[in-house]
CSV table of N, CA, C and O in Angstrom, one decimal:
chain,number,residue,atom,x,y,z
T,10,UNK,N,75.5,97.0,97.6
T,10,UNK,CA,76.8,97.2,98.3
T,10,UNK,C,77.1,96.0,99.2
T,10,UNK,O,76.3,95.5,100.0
T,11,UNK,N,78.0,95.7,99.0
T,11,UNK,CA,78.9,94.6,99.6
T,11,UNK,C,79.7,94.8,100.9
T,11,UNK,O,80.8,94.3,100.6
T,12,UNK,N,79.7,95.3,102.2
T,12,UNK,CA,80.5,95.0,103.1
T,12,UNK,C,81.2,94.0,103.7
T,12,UNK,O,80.4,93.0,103.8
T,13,UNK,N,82.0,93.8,103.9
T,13,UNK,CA,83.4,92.8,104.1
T,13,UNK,C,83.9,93.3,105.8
T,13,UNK,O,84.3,94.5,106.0
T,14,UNK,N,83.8,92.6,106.7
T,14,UNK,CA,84.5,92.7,107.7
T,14,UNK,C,86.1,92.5,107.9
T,14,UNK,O,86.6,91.4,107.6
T,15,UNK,N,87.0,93.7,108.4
T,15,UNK,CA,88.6,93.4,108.3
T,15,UNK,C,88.3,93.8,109.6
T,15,UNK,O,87.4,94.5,110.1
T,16,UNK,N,89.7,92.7,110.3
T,16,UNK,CA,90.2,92.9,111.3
T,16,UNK,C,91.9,93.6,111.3
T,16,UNK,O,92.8,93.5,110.6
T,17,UNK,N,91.5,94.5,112.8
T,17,UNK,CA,93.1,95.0,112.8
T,17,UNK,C,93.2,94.7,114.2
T,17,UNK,O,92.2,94.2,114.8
T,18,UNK,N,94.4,95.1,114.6
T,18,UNK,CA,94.9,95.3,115.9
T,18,UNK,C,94.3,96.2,116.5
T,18,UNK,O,93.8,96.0,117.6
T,19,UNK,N,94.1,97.1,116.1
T,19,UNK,CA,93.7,98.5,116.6
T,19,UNK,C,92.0,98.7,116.3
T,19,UNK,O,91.6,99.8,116.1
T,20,UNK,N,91.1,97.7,116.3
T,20,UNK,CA,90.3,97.9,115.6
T,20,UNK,C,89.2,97.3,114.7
T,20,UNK,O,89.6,97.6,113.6
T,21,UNK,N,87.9,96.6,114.6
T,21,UNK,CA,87.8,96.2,113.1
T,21,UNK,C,87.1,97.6,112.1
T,21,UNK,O,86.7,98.7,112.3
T,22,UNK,N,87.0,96.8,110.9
T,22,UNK,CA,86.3,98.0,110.3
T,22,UNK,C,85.5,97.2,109.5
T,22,UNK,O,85.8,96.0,109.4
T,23,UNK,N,84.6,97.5,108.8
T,23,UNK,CA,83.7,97.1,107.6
T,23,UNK,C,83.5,98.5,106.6
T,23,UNK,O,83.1,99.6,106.6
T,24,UNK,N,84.5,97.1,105.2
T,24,UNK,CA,84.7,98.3,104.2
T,24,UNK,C,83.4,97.4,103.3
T,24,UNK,O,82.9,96.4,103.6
T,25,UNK,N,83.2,98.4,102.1
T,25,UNK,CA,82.6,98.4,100.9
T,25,UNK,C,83.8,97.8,99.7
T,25,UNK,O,84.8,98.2,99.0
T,26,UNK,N,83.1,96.5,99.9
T,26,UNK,CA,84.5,95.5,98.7
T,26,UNK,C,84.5,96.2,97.4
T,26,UNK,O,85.5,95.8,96.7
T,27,UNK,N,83.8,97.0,96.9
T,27,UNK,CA,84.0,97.5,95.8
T,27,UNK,C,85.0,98.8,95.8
T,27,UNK,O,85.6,99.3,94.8
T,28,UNK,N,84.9,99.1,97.0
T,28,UNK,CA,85.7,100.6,97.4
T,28,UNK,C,87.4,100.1,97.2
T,28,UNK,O,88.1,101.0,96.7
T,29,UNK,N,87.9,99.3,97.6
T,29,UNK,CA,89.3,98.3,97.6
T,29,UNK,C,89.8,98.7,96.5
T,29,UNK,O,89.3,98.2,95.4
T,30,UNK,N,91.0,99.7,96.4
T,30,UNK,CA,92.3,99.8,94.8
T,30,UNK,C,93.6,98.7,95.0
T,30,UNK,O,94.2,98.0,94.2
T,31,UNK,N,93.8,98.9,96.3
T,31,UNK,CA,94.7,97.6,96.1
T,31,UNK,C,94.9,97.1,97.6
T,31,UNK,O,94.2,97.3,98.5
T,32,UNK,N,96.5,95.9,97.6
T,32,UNK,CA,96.5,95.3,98.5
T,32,UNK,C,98.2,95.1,98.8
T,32,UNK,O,99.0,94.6,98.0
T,33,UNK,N,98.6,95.6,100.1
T,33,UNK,CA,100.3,95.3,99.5
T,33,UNK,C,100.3,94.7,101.2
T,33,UNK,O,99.6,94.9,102.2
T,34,UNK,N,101.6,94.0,101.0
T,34,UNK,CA,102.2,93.2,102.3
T,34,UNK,C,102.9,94.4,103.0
T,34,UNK,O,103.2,95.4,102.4
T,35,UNK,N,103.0,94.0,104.7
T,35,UNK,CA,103.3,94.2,105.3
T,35,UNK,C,104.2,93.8,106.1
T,35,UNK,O,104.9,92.8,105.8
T,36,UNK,N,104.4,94.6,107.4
T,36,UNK,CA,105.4,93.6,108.4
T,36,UNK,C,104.6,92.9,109.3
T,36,UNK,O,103.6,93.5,109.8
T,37,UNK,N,104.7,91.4,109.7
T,37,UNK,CA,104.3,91.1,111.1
T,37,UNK,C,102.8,90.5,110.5
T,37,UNK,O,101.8,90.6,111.1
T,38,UNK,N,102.9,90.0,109.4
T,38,UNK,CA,101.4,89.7,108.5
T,38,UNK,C,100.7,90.3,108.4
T,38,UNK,O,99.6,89.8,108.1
T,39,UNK,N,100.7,91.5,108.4
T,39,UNK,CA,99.6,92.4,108.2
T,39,UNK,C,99.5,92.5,106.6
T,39,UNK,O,100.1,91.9,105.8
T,40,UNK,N,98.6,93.4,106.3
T,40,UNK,CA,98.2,93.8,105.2
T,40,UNK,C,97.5,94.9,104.9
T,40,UNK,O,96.4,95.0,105.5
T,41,UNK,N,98.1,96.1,103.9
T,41,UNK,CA,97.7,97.4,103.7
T,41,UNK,C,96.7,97.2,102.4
T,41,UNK,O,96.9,96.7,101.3
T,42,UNK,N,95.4,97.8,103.2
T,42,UNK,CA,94.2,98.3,102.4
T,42,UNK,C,94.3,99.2,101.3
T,42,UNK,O,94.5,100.1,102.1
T,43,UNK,N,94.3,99.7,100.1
T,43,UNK,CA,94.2,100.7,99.9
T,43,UNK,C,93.1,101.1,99.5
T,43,UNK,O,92.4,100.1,99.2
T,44,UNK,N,92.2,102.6,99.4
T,44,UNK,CA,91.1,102.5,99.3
T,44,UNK,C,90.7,103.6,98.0
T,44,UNK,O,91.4,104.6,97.9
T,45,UNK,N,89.8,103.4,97.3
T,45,UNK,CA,89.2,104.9,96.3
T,45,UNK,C,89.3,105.8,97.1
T,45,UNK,O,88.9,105.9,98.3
T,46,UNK,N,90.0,106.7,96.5
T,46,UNK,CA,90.3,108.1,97.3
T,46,UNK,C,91.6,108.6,98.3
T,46,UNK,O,91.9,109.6,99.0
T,47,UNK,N,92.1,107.2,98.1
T,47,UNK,CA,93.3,107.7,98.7
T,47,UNK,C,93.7,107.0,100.0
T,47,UNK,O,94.8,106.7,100.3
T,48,UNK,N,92.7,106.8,100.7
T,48,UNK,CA,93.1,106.3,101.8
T,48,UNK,C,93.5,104.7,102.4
T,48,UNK,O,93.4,103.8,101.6
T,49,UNK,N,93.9,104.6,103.4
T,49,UNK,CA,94.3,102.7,103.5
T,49,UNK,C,94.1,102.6,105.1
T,49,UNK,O,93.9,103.3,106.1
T,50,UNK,N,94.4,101.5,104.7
T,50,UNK,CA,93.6,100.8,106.4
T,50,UNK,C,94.8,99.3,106.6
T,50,UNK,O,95.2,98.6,105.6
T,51,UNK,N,95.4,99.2,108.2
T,51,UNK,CA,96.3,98.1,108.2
T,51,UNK,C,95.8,97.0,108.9
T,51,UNK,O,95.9,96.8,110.1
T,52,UNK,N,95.3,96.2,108.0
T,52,UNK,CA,94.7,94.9,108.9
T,52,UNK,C,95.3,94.0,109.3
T,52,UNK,O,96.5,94.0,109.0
T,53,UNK,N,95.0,93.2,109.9
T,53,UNK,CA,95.4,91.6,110.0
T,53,UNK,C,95.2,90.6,109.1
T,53,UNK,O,94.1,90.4,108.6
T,54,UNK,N,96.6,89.8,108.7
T,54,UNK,CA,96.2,88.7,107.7
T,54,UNK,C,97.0,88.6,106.9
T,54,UNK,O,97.4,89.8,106.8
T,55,UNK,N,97.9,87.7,105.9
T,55,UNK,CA,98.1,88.2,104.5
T,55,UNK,C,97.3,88.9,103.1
T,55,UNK,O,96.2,89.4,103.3
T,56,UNK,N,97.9,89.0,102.3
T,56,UNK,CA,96.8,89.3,101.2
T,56,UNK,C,96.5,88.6,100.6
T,56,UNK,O,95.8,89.0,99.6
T,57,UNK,N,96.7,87.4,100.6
T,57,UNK,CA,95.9,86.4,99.9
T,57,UNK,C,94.7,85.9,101.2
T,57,UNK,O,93.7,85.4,100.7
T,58,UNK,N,94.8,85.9,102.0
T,58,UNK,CA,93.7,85.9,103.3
T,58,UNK,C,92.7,87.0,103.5
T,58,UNK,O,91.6,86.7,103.8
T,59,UNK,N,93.2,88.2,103.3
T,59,UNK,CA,92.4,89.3,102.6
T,59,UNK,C,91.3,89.0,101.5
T,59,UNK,O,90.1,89.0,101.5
T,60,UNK,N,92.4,88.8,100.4
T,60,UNK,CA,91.6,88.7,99.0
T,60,UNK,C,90.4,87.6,99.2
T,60,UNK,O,89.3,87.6,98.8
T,61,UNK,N,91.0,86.7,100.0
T,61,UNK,CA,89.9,85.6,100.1
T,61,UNK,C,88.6,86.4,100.6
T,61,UNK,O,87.6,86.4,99.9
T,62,UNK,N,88.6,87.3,102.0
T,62,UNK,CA,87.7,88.0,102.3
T,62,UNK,C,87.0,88.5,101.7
T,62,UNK,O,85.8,88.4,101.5
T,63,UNK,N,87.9,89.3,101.3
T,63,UNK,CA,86.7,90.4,99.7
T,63,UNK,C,86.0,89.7,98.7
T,63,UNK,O,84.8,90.1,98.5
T,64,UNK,N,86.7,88.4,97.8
T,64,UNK,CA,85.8,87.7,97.2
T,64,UNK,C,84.3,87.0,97.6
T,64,UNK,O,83.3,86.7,97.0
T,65,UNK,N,84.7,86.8,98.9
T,65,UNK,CA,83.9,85.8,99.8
T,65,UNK,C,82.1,86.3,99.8
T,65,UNK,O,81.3,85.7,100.4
């Protein structure tokens, strides 16, 4: 298992990069997580600044 550190405003979190369904833009640069099962998370960053993350 792969954990990936995201930053938010409110927060960081460390997800499981494999857990990640998608990635959509935001306001204010942010970027929405989406996750297996439904749920999402609003980080800091673009999604290409993201994606860099997760591949990383």
């Amino acid at each position: 298992m792969k954990f990936v550190e995201l930053r938010s405003f409110g927060g960081d979190y460390r997800v499981v990069a494999a857990n990640v369904a998608y990635l959509r833009n935001e306001e204010n640069g942010q970027t929405k997580v989406g996750l297996v099962g439904g749920d999402s998370l609003l980080v800091v960053g673009t999604m290409d600044e993201v994606a860099a993350q997760l591949e990383g």
